[in-house]
Structure formats: C-alpha cells, structure tokens
PDB file of C-alpha atoms and ligand atoms in Angstrom:
ATOM      1  CA  UNK A  11      -6.463 -27.918  -7.656  1.00 92.00           C
ATOM      2  CA  UNK A  12      -4.630 -25.605  -9.902  1.00 95.00           C
ATOM      3  CA  UNK A  13      -1.324 -24.152  -9.538  1.00 97.00           C
ATOM      4  CA  UNK A  14      -1.857 -20.168  -9.676  1.00 97.00           C
ATOM      5  CA  UNK A  15       0.567 -17.302  -9.857  1.00 97.00           C
ATOM      6  CA  UNK A  16      -1.035 -14.766  -7.626  1.00 98.00           C
ATOM      7  CA  UNK A  17       0.912 -10.966  -8.020  1.00 98.00           C
ATOM      8  CA  UNK A  18       0.143  -9.525  -4.536  1.00 98.00           C
ATOM      9  CA  UNK A  19       2.100  -6.484  -3.116  1.00 98.00           C
ATOM     10  CA  UNK A  20       4.244  -6.506  -6.049  1.00 97.00           C
ATOM     11  CA  UNK A  21       5.393 -10.106  -5.725  1.00 98.00           C
ATOM     12  CA  UNK A  22       4.676 -13.215  -7.532  1.00 98.00           C
ATOM     13  CA  UNK A  23       3.473 -15.863  -5.941  1.00 98.00           C
ATOM     14  CA  UNK A  24       2.902 -19.568  -6.793  1.00 97.00           C
ATOM     15  CA  UNK A  25       0.244 -21.463  -4.912  1.00 97.00           C
ATOM     16  CA  UNK A  26      -1.956 -24.462  -5.350  1.00 97.00           C
ATOM     17  CA  UNK A  27      -5.361 -24.471  -4.574  1.00 97.00           C
ATOM     18  CA  UNK A  28      -9.174 -24.961  -5.597  1.00 98.00           C
ATOM     19  CA  UNK A  29      -9.812 -22.341  -8.381  1.00 98.00           C
ATOM     20  CA  UNK A  30     -13.081 -21.711  -6.536  1.00 98.00           C
ATOM     21  CA  UNK A  31     -11.613 -20.888  -2.802  1.00 98.00           C
ATOM     22  CA  UNK A  32     -12.031 -17.152  -2.174  1.00 98.00           C
ATOM     23  CA  UNK A  33      -8.782 -14.846  -2.455  1.00 98.00           C
ATOM     24  CA  UNK A  34      -9.177 -14.143   1.034  1.00 98.00           C
ATOM     25  CA  UNK A  35      -8.062 -17.353   2.215  1.00 98.00           C
ATOM     26  CA  UNK A  36      -5.272 -17.310  -0.257  1.00 98.00           C
ATOM     27  CA  UNK A  37      -3.772 -14.347   1.350  1.00 98.00           C
ATOM     28  CA  UNK A  38      -4.351 -15.103   4.912  1.00 98.00           C
ATOM     29  CA  UNK A  39      -3.573 -19.206   4.836  1.00 98.00           C
ATOM     30  CA  UNK A  40      -1.393 -19.349   1.818  1.00 98.00           C
ATOM     31  CA  UNK A  41       0.641 -15.880   1.768  1.00 98.00           C
ATOM     32  CA  UNK A  42       0.395 -15.164   5.656  1.00 98.00           C
ATOM     33  CA  UNK A  43      -1.044 -11.652   4.787  1.00 98.00           C
ATOM     34  CA  UNK A  44      -3.772 -10.907   7.406  1.00 97.00           C
ATOM     35  CA  UNK A  45      -4.795  -7.531   6.976  1.00 97.00           C
ATOM     36  CA  UNK A  46      -7.751  -8.612   5.178  1.00 98.00           C
ATOM     37  CA  UNK A  47     -10.348  -9.608   7.819  1.00 98.00           C
ATOM     38  CA  UNK A  48     -12.876 -12.305   7.527  1.00 98.00           C
ATOM     39  CA  UNK A  49     -16.281 -10.390   8.556  1.00 98.00           C
ATOM     40  CA  UNK A  50     -19.102 -11.701   6.988  1.00 98.00           C
ATOM     41  CA  UNK A  51     -18.205 -13.801   4.136  1.00 98.00           C
ATOM     42  CA  UNK A  52     -21.082 -12.656   1.848  1.00 98.00           C
ATOM     43  CA  UNK A  53     -19.860  -8.907   0.499  1.00 98.00           C
ATOM     44  CA  UNK A  54     -21.839  -7.483   2.940  1.00 98.00           C
ATOM     45  CA  UNK A  55     -19.336  -5.755   5.446  1.00 98.00           C
ATOM     46  CA  UNK A  56     -15.745  -4.670   3.598  1.00 98.00           C
ATOM     47  CA  UNK A  57     -13.343  -5.953   6.719  1.00 98.00           C
ATOM     48  CA  UNK A  58     -11.983  -8.262   3.798  1.00 98.00           C
ATOM     49  CA  UNK A  59     -11.440  -5.522   1.013  1.00 98.00           C
ATOM     50  CA  UNK A  60      -8.024  -5.336  -1.343  1.00 98.00           C
ATOM     51  CA  UNK A  61      -7.369  -3.583  -4.389  1.00 98.00           C
ATOM     52  CA  UNK A  62      -7.699  -5.881  -7.693  1.00 98.00           C
ATOM     53  CA  UNK A  63      -5.912  -3.654 -10.367  1.00 98.00           C
ATOM     54  CA  UNK A  64      -6.886  -0.541  -8.069  1.00 97.00           C
ATOM     55  CA  UNK A  65     -10.580  -1.125  -7.705  1.00 98.00           C
ATOM     56  CA  UNK A  66     -11.524  -2.075  -4.230  1.00 98.00           C
ATOM     57  CA  UNK A  67     -12.748  -5.734  -4.523  1.00 98.00           C
ATOM     58  CA  UNK A  68     -14.148  -8.083  -1.649  1.00 98.00           C
ATOM     59  CA  UNK A  69     -11.855 -10.605  -1.272  1.00 98.00           C
ATOM     60  CA  UNK A  70     -14.450 -12.969   0.704  1.00 98.00           C
ATOM     61  CA  UNK A  71     -16.349 -13.546  -2.662  1.00 98.00           C
ATOM     62  CA  UNK A  72     -13.809 -13.553  -5.268  1.00 98.00           C
ATOM     63  CA  UNK A  73     -12.751 -16.726  -6.549  1.00 98.00           C
ATOM     64  CA  UNK A  74      -8.820 -16.829  -6.300  1.00 98.00           C
ATOM     65  CA  UNK A  75      -8.428 -17.962 -10.092  1.00 98.00           C
ATOM     66  CA  UNK A  76     -10.455 -14.722 -11.234  1.00 98.00           C
ATOM     67  CA  UNK A  77      -7.363 -12.531  -9.776  1.00 98.00           C
ATOM     68  CA  UNK A  78      -4.684 -14.664 -11.575  1.00 92.00           C
ATOM     69  CA  UNK A  79      -2.715 -12.071 -14.083  1.00 92.00           C
ATOM     70  CA  UNK A  80      -4.239  -9.002 -12.007  1.00 98.00           C
ATOM     71  CA  UNK A  81      -2.242  -6.920  -9.554  1.00 98.00           C
ATOM     72  CA  UNK A  82      -3.631  -7.505  -6.195  1.00 98.00           C
ATOM     73  CA  UNK A  83      -2.746  -4.896  -3.317  1.00 98.00           C
ATOM     74  CA  UNK A  84      -3.215  -5.527   0.313  1.00 98.00           C
ATOM     75  CA  UNK A  85      -3.129  -3.015   3.668  1.00 97.00           C
ATOM     76  CA  UNK A  86       0.301  -4.038   3.995  1.00 96.00           C
ATOM     77  CA  UNK A  87       1.497  -2.970   0.320  1.00 97.00           C
ATOM     78  CA  UNK A  88      -0.244   0.460   0.574  1.00 97.00           C
ATOM     79  CA  UNK A  89       2.432   1.626   3.012  1.00 94.00           C
ATOM     80  CA  UNK A  90       4.827   1.113   5.355  1.00 92.00           C
ATOM     81  CA  UNK A  91       5.570   2.482   8.711  1.00 92.00           C
ATOM     82  CA  UNK A  92       8.079   4.628   7.552  1.00 95.00           C
ATOM     83  CA  UNK A  93       6.405   5.914   4.741  1.00 95.00           C
ATOM     84  CA  UNK A  94       2.418   5.288   5.461  1.00 97.00           C
ATOM     85  CA  UNK A  95      -0.048   6.325   2.888  1.00 97.00           C
ATOM     86  CA  UNK A  96      -1.803   9.517   3.815  1.00 98.00           C
ATOM     87  CA  UNK A  97      -5.419   7.706   4.947  1.00 98.00           C
ATOM     88  CA  UNK A  98      -2.728   5.605   6.987  1.00 97.00           C
ATOM     89  CA  UNK A  99      -1.200   8.701   8.446  1.00 98.00           C
ATOM     90  CA  UNK A 100      -4.777  10.204   9.018  1.00 98.00           C
ATOM     91  CA  UNK A 101      -6.145   7.449  10.759  1.00 97.00           C
ATOM     92  CA  UNK A 102      -3.326   7.613  13.347  1.00 96.00           C
ATOM     93  CA  UNK A 103      -3.700  11.395  13.669  1.00 97.00           C
ATOM     94  CA  UNK A 104      -7.396  11.157  14.187  1.00 98.00           C
ATOM     95  CA  UNK A 105      -6.985   8.491  16.557  1.00 97.00           C
ATOM     96  CA  UNK A 106      -9.879   6.552  14.726  1.00 97.00           C
ATOM     97  CA  UNK A 107      -9.774   2.857  15.652  1.00 95.00           C
ATOM     98  CA  UNK A 108     -11.114   0.848  18.414  1.00 96.00           C
ATOM     99  CA  UNK A 109     -11.449  -2.760  18.077  1.00 98.00           C
ATOM    100  CA  UNK A 110      -9.744  -2.453  14.609  1.00 97.00           C
ATOM    101  CA  UNK A 111     -11.364  -5.127  12.915  1.00 98.00           C
ATOM    102  CA  UNK A 112     -12.918  -3.126  10.391  1.00 98.00           C
ATOM    103  CA  UNK A 113     -10.175  -0.650   9.517  1.00 97.00           C
ATOM    104  CA  UNK A 114      -8.321  -2.740   6.563  1.00 98.00           C
ATOM    105  CA  UNK A 115     -11.982  -2.254   4.518  1.00 98.00           C
ATOM    106  CA  UNK A 116     -12.291   1.487   5.279  1.00 98.00           C
ATOM    107  CA  UNK A 117      -8.608   2.255   4.585  1.00 98.00           C
ATOM    108  CA  UNK A 118      -8.522   0.342   1.410  1.00 98.00           C
ATOM    109  CA  UNK A 119     -12.067   1.439  -0.048  1.00 98.00           C
ATOM    110  CA  UNK A 120     -10.586   5.186   0.866  1.00 98.00           C
ATOM    111  CA  UNK A 121      -7.052   5.037  -0.638  1.00 98.00           C
ATOM    112  CA  UNK A 122      -8.969   3.912  -4.084  1.00 98.00           C
ATOM    113  CA  UNK A 123     -11.464   6.568  -3.746  1.00 98.00           C
ATOM    114  CA  UNK A 124      -8.794   9.280  -3.127  1.00 98.00           C
ATOM    115  CA  UNK A 125      -6.653   8.177  -5.809  1.00 97.00           C
ATOM    116  CA  UNK A 126      -9.897   9.101  -8.223  1.00 97.00           C
ATOM    117  CA  UNK A 127     -10.823  11.987  -6.426  1.00 97.00           C
ATOM    118  CA  UNK A 128      -8.302  14.011  -4.056  1.00 93.00           C
ATOM    119  CA  UNK A 129     -10.655  16.787  -3.216  1.00 96.00           C
ATOM    120  CA  UNK A 130     -13.894  15.133  -2.129  1.00 97.00           C
ATOM    121  CA  UNK A 131     -16.761  16.766  -0.572  1.00 97.00           C
ATOM    122  CA  UNK A 132     -18.122  15.142   2.813  1.00 96.00           C
ATOM    123  CA  UNK A 133     -21.182  14.057   0.413  1.00 98.00           C
ATOM    124  CA  UNK A 134     -18.754  12.348  -1.890  1.00 98.00           C
ATOM    125  CA  UNK A 135     -16.737  10.509   0.964  1.00 98.00           C
ATOM    126  CA  UNK A 136     -19.977   9.171   2.482  1.00 97.00           C
ATOM    127  CA  UNK A 137     -20.971   8.256  -0.891  1.00 98.00           C
ATOM    128  CA  UNK A 138     -17.629   6.080  -1.558  1.00 98.00           C
ATOM    129  CA  UNK A 139     -17.803   4.302   1.923  1.00 98.00           C
ATOM    130  CA  UNK A 140     -21.350   3.190   1.466  1.00 96.00           C
ATOM    131  CA  UNK A 141     -21.642  -0.263   2.496  1.00 96.00           C
ATOM    132  CA  UNK A 142     -18.667  -0.672   4.744  1.00 98.00           C
ATOM    133  CA  UNK A 143     -19.497  -1.379   8.467  1.00 97.00           C
ATOM    134  CA  UNK A 144     -17.959  -0.382  11.856  1.00 98.00           C
ATOM    135  CA  UNK A 145     -19.706  -2.119  15.074  1.00 97.00           C
ATOM    136  CA  UNK A 146     -17.435   0.242  17.398  1.00 98.00           C
ATOM    137  CA  UNK A 147     -19.350   3.323  15.700  1.00 97.00           C
ATOM    138  CA  UNK A 148     -16.200   5.085  14.705  1.00 97.00           C
ATOM    139  CA  UNK A 149     -18.015   6.397  11.478  1.00 97.00           C
ATOM    140  CA  UNK A 150     -17.419  10.393  12.393  1.00 97.00           C
ATOM    141  CA  UNK A 151     -13.606   9.700  12.749  1.00 98.00           C
ATOM    142  CA  UNK A 152     -13.394   8.028   9.602  1.00 98.00           C
ATOM    143  CA  UNK A 153     -15.228  10.814   7.791  1.00 97.00           C
ATOM    144  CA  UNK A 154     -12.440  13.359   9.569  1.00 98.00           C
ATOM    145  CA  UNK A 155      -9.380  10.955   8.713  1.00 98.00           C
ATOM    146  CA  UNK A 156     -10.561  10.792   4.887  1.00 98.00           C
ATOM    147  CA  UNK A 157     -11.082  14.456   4.958  1.00 98.00           C
ATOM    148  CA  UNK A 158      -7.460  15.017   6.500  1.00 98.00           C
ATOM    149  CA  UNK A 159      -5.871  12.343   3.976  1.00 98.00           C
ATOM    150  CA  UNK A 160      -7.550  14.537   1.200  1.00 97.00           C
ATOM    151  CA  UNK A 161      -5.852  17.813   2.569  1.00 97.00           C
ATOM    152  CA  UNK A 162      -2.654  16.036   2.488  1.00 96.00           C
ATOM    153  CA  UNK A 163      -2.912  14.757  -1.361  1.00 94.00           C
ATOM    154  CA  UNK A 164      -4.497  18.119  -2.619  1.00 79.00           C
TER     155      UNK A 164
HETATM  156  S1  FES B  28     -15.835 -10.705   4.808  1.00 76.92           S
HETATM  157 FE1  FES B  28     -15.876  -9.724   3.058  1.00 76.92          FE
HETATM  158  S2  FES B  28     -17.509  -8.191   2.846  1.00 76.92           S
HETATM  159 FE2  FES B  28     -17.493  -9.074   4.753  1.00 76.92          FE
HETATM  160  S1  FES B  29     -13.267  -0.203  15.250  1.00 76.92           S
HETATM  161 FE1  FES B  29     -14.124  -1.927  15.800  1.00 76.92          FE
HETATM  162  S2  FES B  29     -15.713  -2.540  13.849  1.00 76.92           S
HETATM  163 FE2  FES B  29     -14.602  -0.468  13.578  1.00 76.92          FE
END
C-alpha cells in the first residue's frame, strides 16, 4: 500500500492504495466518481476513458501511481448541468444515447480531440474516435454530435 495524492477534477484527494491498482478502481471505489465505466478492462473499448493532463487515457490499465502529480479530469469535471461542455450539449440535442454505457469514453475522447481541432472533417472525427466501442450501434449519432459540437466551438 502507498499513500497517494490524486488531482481529480481540480481537487486533490489523498488515498491509500496499491500503486499498481488501476486508476479506474480509485476513481470509482475511492472517490465515488462513477462516470468512467469498466467495460473490457483491457484497453479495448474506451468506456473507462479519462483525461490525464488533457490526453485521453484508459483508466482500466493505467496504474494509479502513474498519475500522481498529473491532472485527471473525468466526465463529472468536464461540464455541469448548468454549463455543459459543447459535446455534452450536442449529445443531448442529437439524442445519441441508447443504453449509455459507452458514453463516457466517446465524450471524453471527443472533448480532447475538439480541443486540438475544433473544425474537423468527418474523416478526422472518425479517425480520432477509432477504437471506441458502442454495442448499441449509435455511431452515426455520435458523428453528428461531434460535428454539432465542433460547430458550437468553431
Ligand atoms: S474498460 Fe478500459 S478500455 Fe475497456
Ligand atoms: S449506447 Fe449502449 S453501448 Fe453505446
């Protein structure tokens, strides 16, 4: 066990944990942040995605000790109901979700992408979101939502 400081959504939390424990477990079990989901546990689906220093990271395979000193942002830190991030707003406007299990990964990945490129082509959006999975098949809605968010941000 080790004592670790985690900077998550702008707040520093102190936890005692096995340094090799996945960041996902610390977020969900120690901090009660349940937006990142456990899907595959193998970095294959993206449901557990968070931002680490602004970059999308699959928290199911990232040891918690590896993010000590970094700034972690989860979906709960991206926007608020009063002031949603454009991609959150666009998701609602496009009525994207079905079961909703995958949403976290798509939104966090898209938010990081749109920060780098807020006037993307359809091909760039598809490439940026490669590797994320949605078993409900909402892919066309997701593409529309990212496009809509880019128009709000552009
Ligand atoms: S649960 Fe982390 S990528 Fe699937
Ligand atoms: S909305 Fe169900 S897995 Fe994507």
